[in-house]
PDB file of C-alpha atoms in Angstrom:
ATOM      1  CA  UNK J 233       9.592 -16.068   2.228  1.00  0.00           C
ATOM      2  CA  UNK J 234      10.867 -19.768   1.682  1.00  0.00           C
ATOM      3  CA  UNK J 235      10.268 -21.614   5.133  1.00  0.00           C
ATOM      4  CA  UNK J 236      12.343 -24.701   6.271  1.00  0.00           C
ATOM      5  CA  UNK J 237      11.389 -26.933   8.639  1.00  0.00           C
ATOM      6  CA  UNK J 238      13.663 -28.952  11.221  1.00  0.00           C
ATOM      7  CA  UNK J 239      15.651 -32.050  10.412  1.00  0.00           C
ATOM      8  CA  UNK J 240      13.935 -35.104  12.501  1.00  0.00           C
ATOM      9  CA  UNK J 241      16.668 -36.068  15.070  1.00  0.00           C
ATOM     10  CA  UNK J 242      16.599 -37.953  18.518  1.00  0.00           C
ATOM     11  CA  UNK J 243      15.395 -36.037  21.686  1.00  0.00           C
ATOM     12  CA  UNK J 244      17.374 -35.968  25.253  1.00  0.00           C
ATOM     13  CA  UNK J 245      14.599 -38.294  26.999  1.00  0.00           C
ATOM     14  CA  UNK J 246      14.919 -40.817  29.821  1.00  0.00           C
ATOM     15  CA  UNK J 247      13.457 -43.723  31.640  1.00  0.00           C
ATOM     16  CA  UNK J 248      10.370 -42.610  33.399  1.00  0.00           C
ATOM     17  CA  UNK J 249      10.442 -45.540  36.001  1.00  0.00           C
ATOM     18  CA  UNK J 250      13.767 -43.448  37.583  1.00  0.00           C
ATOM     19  CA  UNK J 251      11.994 -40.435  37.910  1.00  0.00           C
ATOM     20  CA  UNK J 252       8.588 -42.369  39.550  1.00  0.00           C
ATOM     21  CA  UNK J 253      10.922 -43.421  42.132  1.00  0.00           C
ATOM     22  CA  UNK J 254      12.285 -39.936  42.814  1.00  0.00           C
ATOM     23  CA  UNK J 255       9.159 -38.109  41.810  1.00  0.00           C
ATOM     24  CA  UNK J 256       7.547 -40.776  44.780  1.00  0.00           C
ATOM     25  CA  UNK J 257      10.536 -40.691  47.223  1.00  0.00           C
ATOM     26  CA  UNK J 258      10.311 -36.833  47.215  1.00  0.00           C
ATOM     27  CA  UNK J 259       6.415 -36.758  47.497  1.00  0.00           C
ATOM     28  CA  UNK J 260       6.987 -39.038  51.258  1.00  0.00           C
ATOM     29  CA  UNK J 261       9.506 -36.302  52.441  1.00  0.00           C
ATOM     30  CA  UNK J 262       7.024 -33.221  51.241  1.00  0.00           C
ATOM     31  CA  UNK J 263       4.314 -35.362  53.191  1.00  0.00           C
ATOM     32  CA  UNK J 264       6.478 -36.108  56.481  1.00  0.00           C
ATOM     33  CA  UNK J 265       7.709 -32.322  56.623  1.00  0.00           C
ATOM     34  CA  UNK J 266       3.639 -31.659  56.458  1.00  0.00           C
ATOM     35  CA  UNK J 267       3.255 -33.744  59.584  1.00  0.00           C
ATOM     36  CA  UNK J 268       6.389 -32.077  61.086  1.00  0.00           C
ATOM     37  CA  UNK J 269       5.316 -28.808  60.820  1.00  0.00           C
ATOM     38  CA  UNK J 270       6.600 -26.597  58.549  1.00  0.00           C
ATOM     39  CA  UNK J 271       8.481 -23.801  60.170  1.00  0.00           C
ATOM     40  CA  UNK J 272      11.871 -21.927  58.853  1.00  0.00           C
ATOM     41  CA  UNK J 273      14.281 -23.884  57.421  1.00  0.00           C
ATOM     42  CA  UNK J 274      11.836 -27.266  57.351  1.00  0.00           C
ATOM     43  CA  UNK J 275       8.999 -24.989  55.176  1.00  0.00           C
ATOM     44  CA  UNK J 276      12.262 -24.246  52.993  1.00  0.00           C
ATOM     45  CA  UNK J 277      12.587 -28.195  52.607  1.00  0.00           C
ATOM     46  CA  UNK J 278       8.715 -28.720  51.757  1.00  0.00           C
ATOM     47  CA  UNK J 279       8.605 -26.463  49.081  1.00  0.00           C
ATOM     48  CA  UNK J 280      11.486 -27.994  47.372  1.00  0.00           C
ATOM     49  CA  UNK J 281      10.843 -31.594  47.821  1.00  0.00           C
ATOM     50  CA  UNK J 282       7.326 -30.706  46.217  1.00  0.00           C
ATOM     51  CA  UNK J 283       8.796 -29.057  43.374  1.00  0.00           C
ATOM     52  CA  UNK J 284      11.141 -31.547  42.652  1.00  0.00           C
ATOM     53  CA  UNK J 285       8.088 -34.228  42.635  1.00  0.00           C
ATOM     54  CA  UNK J 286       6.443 -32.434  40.667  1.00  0.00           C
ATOM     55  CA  UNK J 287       9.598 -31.707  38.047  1.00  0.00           C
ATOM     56  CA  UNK J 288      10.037 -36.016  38.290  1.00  0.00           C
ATOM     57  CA  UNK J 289       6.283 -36.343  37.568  1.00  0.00           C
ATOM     58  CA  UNK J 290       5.392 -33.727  35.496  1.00  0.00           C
ATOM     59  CA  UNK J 291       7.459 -34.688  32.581  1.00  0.00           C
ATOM     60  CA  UNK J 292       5.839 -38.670  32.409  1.00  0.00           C
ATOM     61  CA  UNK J 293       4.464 -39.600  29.255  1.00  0.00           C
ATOM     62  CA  UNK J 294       3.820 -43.092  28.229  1.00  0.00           C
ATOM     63  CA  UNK J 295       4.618 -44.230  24.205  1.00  0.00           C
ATOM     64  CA  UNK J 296       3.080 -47.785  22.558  1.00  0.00           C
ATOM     65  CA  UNK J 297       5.076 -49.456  20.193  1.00  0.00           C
ATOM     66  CA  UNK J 298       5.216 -47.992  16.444  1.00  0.00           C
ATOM     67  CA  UNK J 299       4.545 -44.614  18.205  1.00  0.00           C
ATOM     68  CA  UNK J 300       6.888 -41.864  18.592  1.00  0.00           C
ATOM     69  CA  UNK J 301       6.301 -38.266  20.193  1.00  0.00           C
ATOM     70  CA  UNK J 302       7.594 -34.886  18.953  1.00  0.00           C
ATOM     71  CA  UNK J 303       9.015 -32.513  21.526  1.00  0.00           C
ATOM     72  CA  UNK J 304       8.067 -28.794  21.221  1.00  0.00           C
ATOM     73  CA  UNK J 305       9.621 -26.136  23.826  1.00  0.00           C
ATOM     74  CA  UNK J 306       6.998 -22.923  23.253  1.00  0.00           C
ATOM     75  CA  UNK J 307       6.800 -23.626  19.565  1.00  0.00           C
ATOM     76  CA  UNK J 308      10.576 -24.992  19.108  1.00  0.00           C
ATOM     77  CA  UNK J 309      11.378 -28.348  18.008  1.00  0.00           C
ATOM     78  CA  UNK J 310      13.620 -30.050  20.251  1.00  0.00           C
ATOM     79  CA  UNK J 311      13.830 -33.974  19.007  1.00  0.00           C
ATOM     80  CA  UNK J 312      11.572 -36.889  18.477  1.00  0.00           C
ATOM     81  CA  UNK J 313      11.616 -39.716  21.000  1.00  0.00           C
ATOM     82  CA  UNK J 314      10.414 -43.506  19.797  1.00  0.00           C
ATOM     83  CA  UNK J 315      11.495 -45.506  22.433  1.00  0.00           C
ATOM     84  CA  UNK J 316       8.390 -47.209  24.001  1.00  0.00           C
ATOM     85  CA  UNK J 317       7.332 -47.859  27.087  1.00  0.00           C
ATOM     86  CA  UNK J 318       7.528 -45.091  30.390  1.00  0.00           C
ATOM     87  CA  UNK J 319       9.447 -42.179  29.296  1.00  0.00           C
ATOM     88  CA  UNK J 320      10.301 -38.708  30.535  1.00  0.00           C
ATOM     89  CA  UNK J 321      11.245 -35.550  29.483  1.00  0.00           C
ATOM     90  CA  UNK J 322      11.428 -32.018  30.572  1.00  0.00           C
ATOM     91  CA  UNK J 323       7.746 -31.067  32.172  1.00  0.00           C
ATOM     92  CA  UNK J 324       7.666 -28.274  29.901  1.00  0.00           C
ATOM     93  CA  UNK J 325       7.744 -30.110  26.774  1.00  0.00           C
ATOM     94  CA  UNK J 326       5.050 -30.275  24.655  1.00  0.00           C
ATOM     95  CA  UNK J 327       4.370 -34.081  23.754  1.00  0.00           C
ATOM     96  CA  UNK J 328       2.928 -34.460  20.451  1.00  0.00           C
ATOM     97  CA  UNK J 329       2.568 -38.102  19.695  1.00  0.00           C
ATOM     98  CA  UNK J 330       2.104 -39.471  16.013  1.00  0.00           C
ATOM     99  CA  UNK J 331       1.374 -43.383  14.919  1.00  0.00           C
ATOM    100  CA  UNK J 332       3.652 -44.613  12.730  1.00  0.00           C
ATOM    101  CA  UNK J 333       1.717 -48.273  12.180  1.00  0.00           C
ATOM    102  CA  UNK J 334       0.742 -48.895   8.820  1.00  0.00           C
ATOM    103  CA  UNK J 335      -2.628 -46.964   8.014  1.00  0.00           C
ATOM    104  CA  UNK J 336      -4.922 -48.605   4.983  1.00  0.00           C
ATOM    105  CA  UNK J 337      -7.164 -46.001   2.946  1.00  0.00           C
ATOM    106  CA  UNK J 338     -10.035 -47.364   0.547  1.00  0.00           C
ATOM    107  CA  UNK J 339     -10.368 -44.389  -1.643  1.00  0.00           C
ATOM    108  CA  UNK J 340     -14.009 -43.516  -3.055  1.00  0.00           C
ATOM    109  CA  UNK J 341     -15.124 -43.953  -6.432  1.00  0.00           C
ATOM    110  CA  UNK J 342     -13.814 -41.494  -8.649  1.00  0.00           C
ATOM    111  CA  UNK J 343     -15.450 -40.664 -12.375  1.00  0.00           C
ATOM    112  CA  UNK J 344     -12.634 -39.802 -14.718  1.00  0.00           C
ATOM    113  CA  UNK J 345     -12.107 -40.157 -18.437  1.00  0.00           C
ATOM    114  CA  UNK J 346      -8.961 -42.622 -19.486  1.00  0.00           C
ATOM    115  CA  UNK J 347      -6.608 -42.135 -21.863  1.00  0.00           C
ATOM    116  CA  UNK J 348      -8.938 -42.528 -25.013  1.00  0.00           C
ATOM    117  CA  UNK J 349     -11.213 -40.230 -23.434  1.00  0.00           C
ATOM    118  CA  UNK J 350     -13.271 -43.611 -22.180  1.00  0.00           C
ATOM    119  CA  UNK J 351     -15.343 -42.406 -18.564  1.00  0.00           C
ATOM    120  CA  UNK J 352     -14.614 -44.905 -15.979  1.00  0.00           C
ATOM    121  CA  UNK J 353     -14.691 -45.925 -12.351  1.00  0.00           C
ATOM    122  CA  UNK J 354     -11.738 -46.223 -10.692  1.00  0.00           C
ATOM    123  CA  UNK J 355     -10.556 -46.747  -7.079  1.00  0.00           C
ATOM    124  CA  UNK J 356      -7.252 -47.840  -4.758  1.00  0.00           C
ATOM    125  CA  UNK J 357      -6.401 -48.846  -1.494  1.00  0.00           C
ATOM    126  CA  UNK J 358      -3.304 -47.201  -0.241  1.00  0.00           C
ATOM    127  CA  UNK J 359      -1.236 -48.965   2.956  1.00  0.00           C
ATOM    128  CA  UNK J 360       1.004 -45.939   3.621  1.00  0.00           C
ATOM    129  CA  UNK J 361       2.763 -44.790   7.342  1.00  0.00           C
ATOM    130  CA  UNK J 362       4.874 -41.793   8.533  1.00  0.00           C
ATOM    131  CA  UNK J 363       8.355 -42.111   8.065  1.00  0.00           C
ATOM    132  CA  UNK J 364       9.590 -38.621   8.323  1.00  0.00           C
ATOM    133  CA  UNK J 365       7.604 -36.933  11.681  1.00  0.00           C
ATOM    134  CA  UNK J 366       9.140 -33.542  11.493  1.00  0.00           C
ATOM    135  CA  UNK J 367       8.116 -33.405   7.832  1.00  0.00           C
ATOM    136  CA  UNK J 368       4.586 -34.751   8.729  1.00  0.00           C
ATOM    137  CA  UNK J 369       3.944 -32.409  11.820  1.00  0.00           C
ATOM    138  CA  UNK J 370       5.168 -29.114  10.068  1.00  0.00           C
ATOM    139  CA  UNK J 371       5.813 -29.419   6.637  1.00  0.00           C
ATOM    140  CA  UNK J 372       1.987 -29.898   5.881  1.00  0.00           C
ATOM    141  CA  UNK J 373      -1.785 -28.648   8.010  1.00  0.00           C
ATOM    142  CA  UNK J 374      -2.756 -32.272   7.997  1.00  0.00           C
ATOM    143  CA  UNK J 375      -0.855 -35.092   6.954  1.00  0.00           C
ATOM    144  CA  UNK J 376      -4.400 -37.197   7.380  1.00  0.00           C
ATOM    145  CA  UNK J 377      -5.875 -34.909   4.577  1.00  0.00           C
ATOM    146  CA  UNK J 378      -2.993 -34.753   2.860  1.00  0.00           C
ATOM    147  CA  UNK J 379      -3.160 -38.337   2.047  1.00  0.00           C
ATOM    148  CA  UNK J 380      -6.554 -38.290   0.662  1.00  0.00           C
ATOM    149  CA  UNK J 381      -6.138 -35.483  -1.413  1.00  0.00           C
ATOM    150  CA  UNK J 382      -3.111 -36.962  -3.278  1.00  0.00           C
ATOM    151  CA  UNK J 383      -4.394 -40.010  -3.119  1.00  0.00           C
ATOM    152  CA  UNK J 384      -7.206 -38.885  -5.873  1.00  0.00           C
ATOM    153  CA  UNK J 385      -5.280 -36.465  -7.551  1.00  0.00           C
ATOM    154  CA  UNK J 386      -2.806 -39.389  -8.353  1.00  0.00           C
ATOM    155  CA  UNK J 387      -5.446 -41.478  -9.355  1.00  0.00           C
ATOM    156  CA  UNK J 388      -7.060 -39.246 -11.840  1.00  0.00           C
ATOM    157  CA  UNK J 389      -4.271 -39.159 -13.288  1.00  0.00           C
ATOM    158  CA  UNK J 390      -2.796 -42.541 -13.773  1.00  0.00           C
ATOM    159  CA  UNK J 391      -6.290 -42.771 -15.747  1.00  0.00           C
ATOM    160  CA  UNK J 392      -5.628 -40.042 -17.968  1.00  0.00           C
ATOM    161  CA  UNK J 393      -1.943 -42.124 -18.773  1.00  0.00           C
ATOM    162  CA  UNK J 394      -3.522 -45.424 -19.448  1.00  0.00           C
ATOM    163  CA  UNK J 395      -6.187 -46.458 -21.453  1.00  0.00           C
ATOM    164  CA  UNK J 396      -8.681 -48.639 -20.342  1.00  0.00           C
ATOM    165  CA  UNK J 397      -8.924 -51.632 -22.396  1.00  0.00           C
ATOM    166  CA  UNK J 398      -7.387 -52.447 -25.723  1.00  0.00           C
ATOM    167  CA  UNK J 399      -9.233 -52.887 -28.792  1.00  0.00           C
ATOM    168  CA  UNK J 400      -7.965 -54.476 -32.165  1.00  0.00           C
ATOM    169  CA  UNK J 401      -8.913 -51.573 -34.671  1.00  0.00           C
ATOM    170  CA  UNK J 402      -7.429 -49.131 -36.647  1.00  0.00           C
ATOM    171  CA  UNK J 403      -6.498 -45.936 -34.090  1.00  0.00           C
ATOM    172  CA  UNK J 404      -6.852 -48.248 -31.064  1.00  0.00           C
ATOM    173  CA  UNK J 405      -4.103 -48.894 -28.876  1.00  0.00           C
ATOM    174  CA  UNK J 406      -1.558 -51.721 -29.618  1.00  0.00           C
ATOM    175  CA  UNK J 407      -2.304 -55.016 -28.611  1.00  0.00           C
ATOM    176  CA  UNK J 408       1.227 -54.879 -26.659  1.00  0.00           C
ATOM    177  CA  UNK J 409       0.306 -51.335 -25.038  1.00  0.00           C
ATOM    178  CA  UNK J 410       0.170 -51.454 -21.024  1.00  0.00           C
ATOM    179  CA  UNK J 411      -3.609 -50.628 -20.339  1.00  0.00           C
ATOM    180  CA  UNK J 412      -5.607 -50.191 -16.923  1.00  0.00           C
ATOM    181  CA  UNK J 413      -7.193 -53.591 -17.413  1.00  0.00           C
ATOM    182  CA  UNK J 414      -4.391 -56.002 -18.638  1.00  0.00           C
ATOM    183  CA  UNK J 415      -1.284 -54.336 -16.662  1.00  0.00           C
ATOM    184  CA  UNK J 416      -1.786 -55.228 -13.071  1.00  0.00           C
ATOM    185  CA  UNK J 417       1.629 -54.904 -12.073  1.00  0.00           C
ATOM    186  CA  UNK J 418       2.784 -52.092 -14.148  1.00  0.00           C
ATOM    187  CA  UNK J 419      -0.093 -50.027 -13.431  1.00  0.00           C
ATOM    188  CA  UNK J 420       0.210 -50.553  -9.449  1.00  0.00           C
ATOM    189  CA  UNK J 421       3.762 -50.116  -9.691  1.00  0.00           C
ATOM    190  CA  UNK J 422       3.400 -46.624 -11.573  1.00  0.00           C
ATOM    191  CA  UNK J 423       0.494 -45.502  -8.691  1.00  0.00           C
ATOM    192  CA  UNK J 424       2.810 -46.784  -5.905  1.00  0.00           C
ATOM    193  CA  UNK J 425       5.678 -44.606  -7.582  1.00  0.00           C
ATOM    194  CA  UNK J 426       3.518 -41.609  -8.174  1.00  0.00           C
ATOM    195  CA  UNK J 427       1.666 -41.536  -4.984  1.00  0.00           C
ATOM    196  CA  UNK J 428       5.157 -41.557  -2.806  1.00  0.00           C
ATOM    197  CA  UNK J 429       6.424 -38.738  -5.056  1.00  0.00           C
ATOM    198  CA  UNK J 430       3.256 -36.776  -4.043  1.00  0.00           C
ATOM    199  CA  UNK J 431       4.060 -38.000  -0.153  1.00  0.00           C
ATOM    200  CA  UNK J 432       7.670 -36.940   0.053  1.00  0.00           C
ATOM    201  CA  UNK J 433       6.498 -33.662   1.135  1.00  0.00           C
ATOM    202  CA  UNK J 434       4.537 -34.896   3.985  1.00  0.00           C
ATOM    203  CA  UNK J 435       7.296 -37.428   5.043  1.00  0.00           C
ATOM    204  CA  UNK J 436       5.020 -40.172   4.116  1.00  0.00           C
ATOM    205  CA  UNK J 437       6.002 -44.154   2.792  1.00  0.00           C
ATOM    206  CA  UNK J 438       4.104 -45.697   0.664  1.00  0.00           C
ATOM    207  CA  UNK J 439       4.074 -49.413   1.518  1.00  0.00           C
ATOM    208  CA  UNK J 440       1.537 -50.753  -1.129  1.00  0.00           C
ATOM    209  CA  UNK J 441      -0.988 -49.641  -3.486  1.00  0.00           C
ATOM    210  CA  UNK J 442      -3.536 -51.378  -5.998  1.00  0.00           C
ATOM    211  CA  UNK J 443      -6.647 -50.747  -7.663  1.00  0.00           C
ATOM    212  CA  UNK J 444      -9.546 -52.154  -6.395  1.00  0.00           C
ATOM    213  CA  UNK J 445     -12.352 -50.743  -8.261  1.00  0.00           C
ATOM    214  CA  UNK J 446     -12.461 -50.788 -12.587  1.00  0.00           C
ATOM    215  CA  UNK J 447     -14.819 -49.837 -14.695  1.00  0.00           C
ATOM    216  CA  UNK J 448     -16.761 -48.488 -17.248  1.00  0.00           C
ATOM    217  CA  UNK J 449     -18.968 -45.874 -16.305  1.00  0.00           C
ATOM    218  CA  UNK J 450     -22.790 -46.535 -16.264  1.00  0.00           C
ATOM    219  CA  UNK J 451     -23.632 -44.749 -19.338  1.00  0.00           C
ATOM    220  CA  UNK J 452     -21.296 -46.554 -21.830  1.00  0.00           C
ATOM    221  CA  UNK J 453     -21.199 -49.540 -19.629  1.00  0.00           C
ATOM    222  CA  UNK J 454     -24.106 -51.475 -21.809  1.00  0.00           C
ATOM    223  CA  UNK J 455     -22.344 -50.823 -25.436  1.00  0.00           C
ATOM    224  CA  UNK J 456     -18.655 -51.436 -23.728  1.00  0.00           C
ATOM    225  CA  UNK J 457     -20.304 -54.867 -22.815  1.00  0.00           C
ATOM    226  CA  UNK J 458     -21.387 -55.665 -25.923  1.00  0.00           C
ATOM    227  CA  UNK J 459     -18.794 -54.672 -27.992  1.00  0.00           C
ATOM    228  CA  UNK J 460     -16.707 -57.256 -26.381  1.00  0.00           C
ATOM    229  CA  UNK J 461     -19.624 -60.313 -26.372  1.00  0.00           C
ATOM    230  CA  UNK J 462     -19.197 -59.441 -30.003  1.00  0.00           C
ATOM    231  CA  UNK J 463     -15.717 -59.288 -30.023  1.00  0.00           C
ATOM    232  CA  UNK J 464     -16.307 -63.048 -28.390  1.00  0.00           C
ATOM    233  CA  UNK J 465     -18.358 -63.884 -31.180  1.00  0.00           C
ATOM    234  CA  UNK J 466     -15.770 -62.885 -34.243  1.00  0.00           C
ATOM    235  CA  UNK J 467     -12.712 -64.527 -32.710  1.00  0.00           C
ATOM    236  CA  UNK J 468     -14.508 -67.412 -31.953  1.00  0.00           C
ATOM    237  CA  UNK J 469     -16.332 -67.687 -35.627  1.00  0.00           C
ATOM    238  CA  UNK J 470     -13.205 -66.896 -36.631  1.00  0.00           C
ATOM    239  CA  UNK J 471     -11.195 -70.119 -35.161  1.00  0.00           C
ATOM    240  CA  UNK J 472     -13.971 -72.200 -35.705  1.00  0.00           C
ATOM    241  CA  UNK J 473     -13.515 -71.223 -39.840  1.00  0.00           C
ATOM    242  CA  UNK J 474      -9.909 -71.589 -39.873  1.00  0.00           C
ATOM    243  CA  UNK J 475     -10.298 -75.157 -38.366  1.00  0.00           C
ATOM    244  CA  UNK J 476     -12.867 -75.800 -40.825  1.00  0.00           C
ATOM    245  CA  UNK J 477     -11.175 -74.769 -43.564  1.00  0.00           C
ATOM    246  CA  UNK J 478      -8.344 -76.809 -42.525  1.00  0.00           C
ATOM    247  CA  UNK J 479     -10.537 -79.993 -41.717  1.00  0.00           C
ATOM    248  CA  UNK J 480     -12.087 -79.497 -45.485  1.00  0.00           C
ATOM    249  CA  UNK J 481      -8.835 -79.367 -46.813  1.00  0.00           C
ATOM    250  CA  UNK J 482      -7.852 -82.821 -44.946  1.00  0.00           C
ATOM    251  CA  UNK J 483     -11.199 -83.987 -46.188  1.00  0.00           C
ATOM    252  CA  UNK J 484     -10.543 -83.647 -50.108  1.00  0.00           C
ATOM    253  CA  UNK J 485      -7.045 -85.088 -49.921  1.00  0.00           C
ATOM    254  CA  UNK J 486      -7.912 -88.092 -47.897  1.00  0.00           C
ATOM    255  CA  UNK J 487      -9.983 -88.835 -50.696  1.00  0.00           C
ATOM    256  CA  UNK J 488      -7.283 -87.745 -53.052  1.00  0.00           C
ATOM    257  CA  UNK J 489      -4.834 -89.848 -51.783  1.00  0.00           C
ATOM    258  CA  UNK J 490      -7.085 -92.986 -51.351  1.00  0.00           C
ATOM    259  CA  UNK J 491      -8.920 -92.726 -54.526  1.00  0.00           C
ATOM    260  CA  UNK J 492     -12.244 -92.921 -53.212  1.00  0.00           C
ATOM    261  CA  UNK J 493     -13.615 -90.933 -55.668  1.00  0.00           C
ATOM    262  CA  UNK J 494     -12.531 -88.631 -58.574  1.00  0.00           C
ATOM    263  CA  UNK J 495     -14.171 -84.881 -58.301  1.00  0.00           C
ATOM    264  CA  UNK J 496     -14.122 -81.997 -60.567  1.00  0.00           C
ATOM    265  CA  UNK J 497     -14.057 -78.905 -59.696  1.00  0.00           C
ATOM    266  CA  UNK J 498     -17.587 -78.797 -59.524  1.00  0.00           C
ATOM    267  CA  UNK J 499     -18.147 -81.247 -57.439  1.00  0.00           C
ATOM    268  CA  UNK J 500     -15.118 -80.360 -55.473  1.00  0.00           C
ATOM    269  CA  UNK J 501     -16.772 -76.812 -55.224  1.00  0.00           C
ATOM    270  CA  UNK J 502     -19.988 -78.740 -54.121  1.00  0.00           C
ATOM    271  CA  UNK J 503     -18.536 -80.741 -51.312  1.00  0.00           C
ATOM    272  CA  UNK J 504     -16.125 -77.769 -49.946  1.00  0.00           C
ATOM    273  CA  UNK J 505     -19.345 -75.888 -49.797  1.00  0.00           C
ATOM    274  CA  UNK J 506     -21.573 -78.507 -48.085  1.00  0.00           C
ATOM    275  CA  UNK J 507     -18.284 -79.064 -45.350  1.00  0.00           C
ATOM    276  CA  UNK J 508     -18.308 -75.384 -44.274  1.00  0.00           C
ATOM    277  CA  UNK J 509     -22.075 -75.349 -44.240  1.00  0.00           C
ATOM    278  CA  UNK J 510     -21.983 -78.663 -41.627  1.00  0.00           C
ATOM    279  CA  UNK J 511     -18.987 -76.905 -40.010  1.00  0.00           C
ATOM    280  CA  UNK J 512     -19.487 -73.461 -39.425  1.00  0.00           C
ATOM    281  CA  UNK J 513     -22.976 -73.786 -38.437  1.00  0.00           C
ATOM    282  CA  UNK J 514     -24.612 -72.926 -35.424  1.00  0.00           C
ATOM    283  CA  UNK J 515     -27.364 -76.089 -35.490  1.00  0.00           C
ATOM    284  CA  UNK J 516     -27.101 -79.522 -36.297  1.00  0.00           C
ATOM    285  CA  UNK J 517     -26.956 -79.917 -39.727  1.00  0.00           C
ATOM    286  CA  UNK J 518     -30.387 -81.942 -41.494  1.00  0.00           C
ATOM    287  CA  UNK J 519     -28.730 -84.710 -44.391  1.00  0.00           C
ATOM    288  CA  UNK J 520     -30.549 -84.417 -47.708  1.00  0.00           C
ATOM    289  CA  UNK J 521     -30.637 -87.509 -49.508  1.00  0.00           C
ATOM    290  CA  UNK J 522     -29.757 -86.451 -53.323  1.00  0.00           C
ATOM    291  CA  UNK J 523     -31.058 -89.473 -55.794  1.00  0.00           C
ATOM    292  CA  UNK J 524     -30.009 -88.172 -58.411  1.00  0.00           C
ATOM    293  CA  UNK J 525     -26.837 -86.065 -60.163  1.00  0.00           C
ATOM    294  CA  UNK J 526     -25.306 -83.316 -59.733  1.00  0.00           C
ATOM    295  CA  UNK J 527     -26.011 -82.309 -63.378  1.00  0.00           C
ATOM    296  CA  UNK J 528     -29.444 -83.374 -63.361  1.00  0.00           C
TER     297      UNK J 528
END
């Protein structure tokens, strides 16, 4: 059987500082009739002015700003009030209040595998409030629990859609590929989008949501770690031998061009390969004092 729920909509509620007034005024004639006497027609008086006190008073609640109260007759739905302050309604109401200020959840630490089958860490803080109260109140148990639940669900996976890192191999993702690490934006604009998808049944905003844990797990932390200090290494050798190369290349037509000295090719070999050496090296480079030729 397919159950709908009620469409939110504005309840018949008042002013409770009116009904003090009567509630009060009503309670003072109850009290003088008491001192009166009641007897025929005055005990007839009494017992109305005392229910009608009690009919002012009985239906007083109080609401704080950003709150708003749900009003059930025996199990029917009857309207929402969200005005603040002193309010009434009828006595036998049944005032459900729900907060709908902003609420912040840190999710926990989850363990799932990314989208190259990488385990990671991964958590989010979601700033989420209830928009829809009906929908919060009936379409779900708990609206509380219902956050949490989806909250990790959507997490795990956004993981499984984005891989963690990318790497310049063959197979690996491209360099231009959102990933969990580089895409900020896109990836907390995708978990805003699929967390308020997962809401909508529980009538439930989404008003921001990032990542605020990212990792690799503990096990293949160590090698992740060093494959990138080696990564490091390579693109750095690597500019450091294109500038040499380049500064070699200067070197010999410098000399070319000023006529310094003629080389061959062997000595051209000689001094290309003495450059590089001076260049590319990790320590200072020792001079050696050659006396004699080349072809000695």
């Amino acid at each position: 059987m397919t159950m709908q729920s009620a469409e939110e909509r504005q309840a018949a509620t008042a002013s409770g500082f009116i009904y003090v007034a009567v509630g009060l005024i009503f309670l003072l004639v109850a009290a003088g009739l008491v001192v009166a006497g009641p007897r025929g027609p005055t005990l007839a008086l009494l017992v109305v002015a005392v229910l009608v006190a009690f009919w002012c008073l009985g239906g007083l609640y109080m609401l704080q700003p950003n709150q708003a109260a749900l009003l059930l007759l025996f199990g029917s739905y009857r309207g929402t009030d969200g005005e603040r302050g002193l309010r009434w309604a009828n006595p036998f109401y049944t005032k459900r209040k729900i907060s709908a200020c902003a609420h912040n959840f840190n999710s926990e630490k989850l363990k799932v595998n990314d989208k190259r089958g990488n385990p990671i860490e991964i958590a989010a803080t979601v700033v989420w409030r209830v928009d829809d109260t009906v929908q919060a109140s009936f379409d779900v148990e708990n609206y509380h629990a219902h956050v949490l639940t989806q909250t990790e669900s959507a997490l795990r996976h956004l993981a499984l859609s984005y891989a963690y890192d990318n790497f310049e191999e063959p197979g690996a993702t491209s360099p231009n590929e959102v990933t969990l690490r580089s895409g900020t934006e896109e990836v907390s604009a995708a978990l805003r989008n699929e967390l308020q998808q997962r809401f909508a049944q529980a009538g439930i905003v989404v008003v921001d949501a990032k990542l605020t844990h990212l990792a690799y797990a503990p096990e293949i932390a160590g090698t992740m770690l060093r494959r990138r200090q080696a990564e490091a290494v390579i693109a750095a050798r690597t500019k450091i031998v294109s500038g040499a190369v380049s500064m070699v290349e200067m070197a010999l037509n410098g000399l070319a061009e000023r006529g310094v000295v003629q080389l061959d090719d062997e000595r051209r070999a000689a001094m290309v390969s003495n450059l590089l050496v001076v260049l590319c090296s990790d320590h200072a480079a020792t001079p050696v004092v050659n006396t004699g030729t080349l072809y000695a």
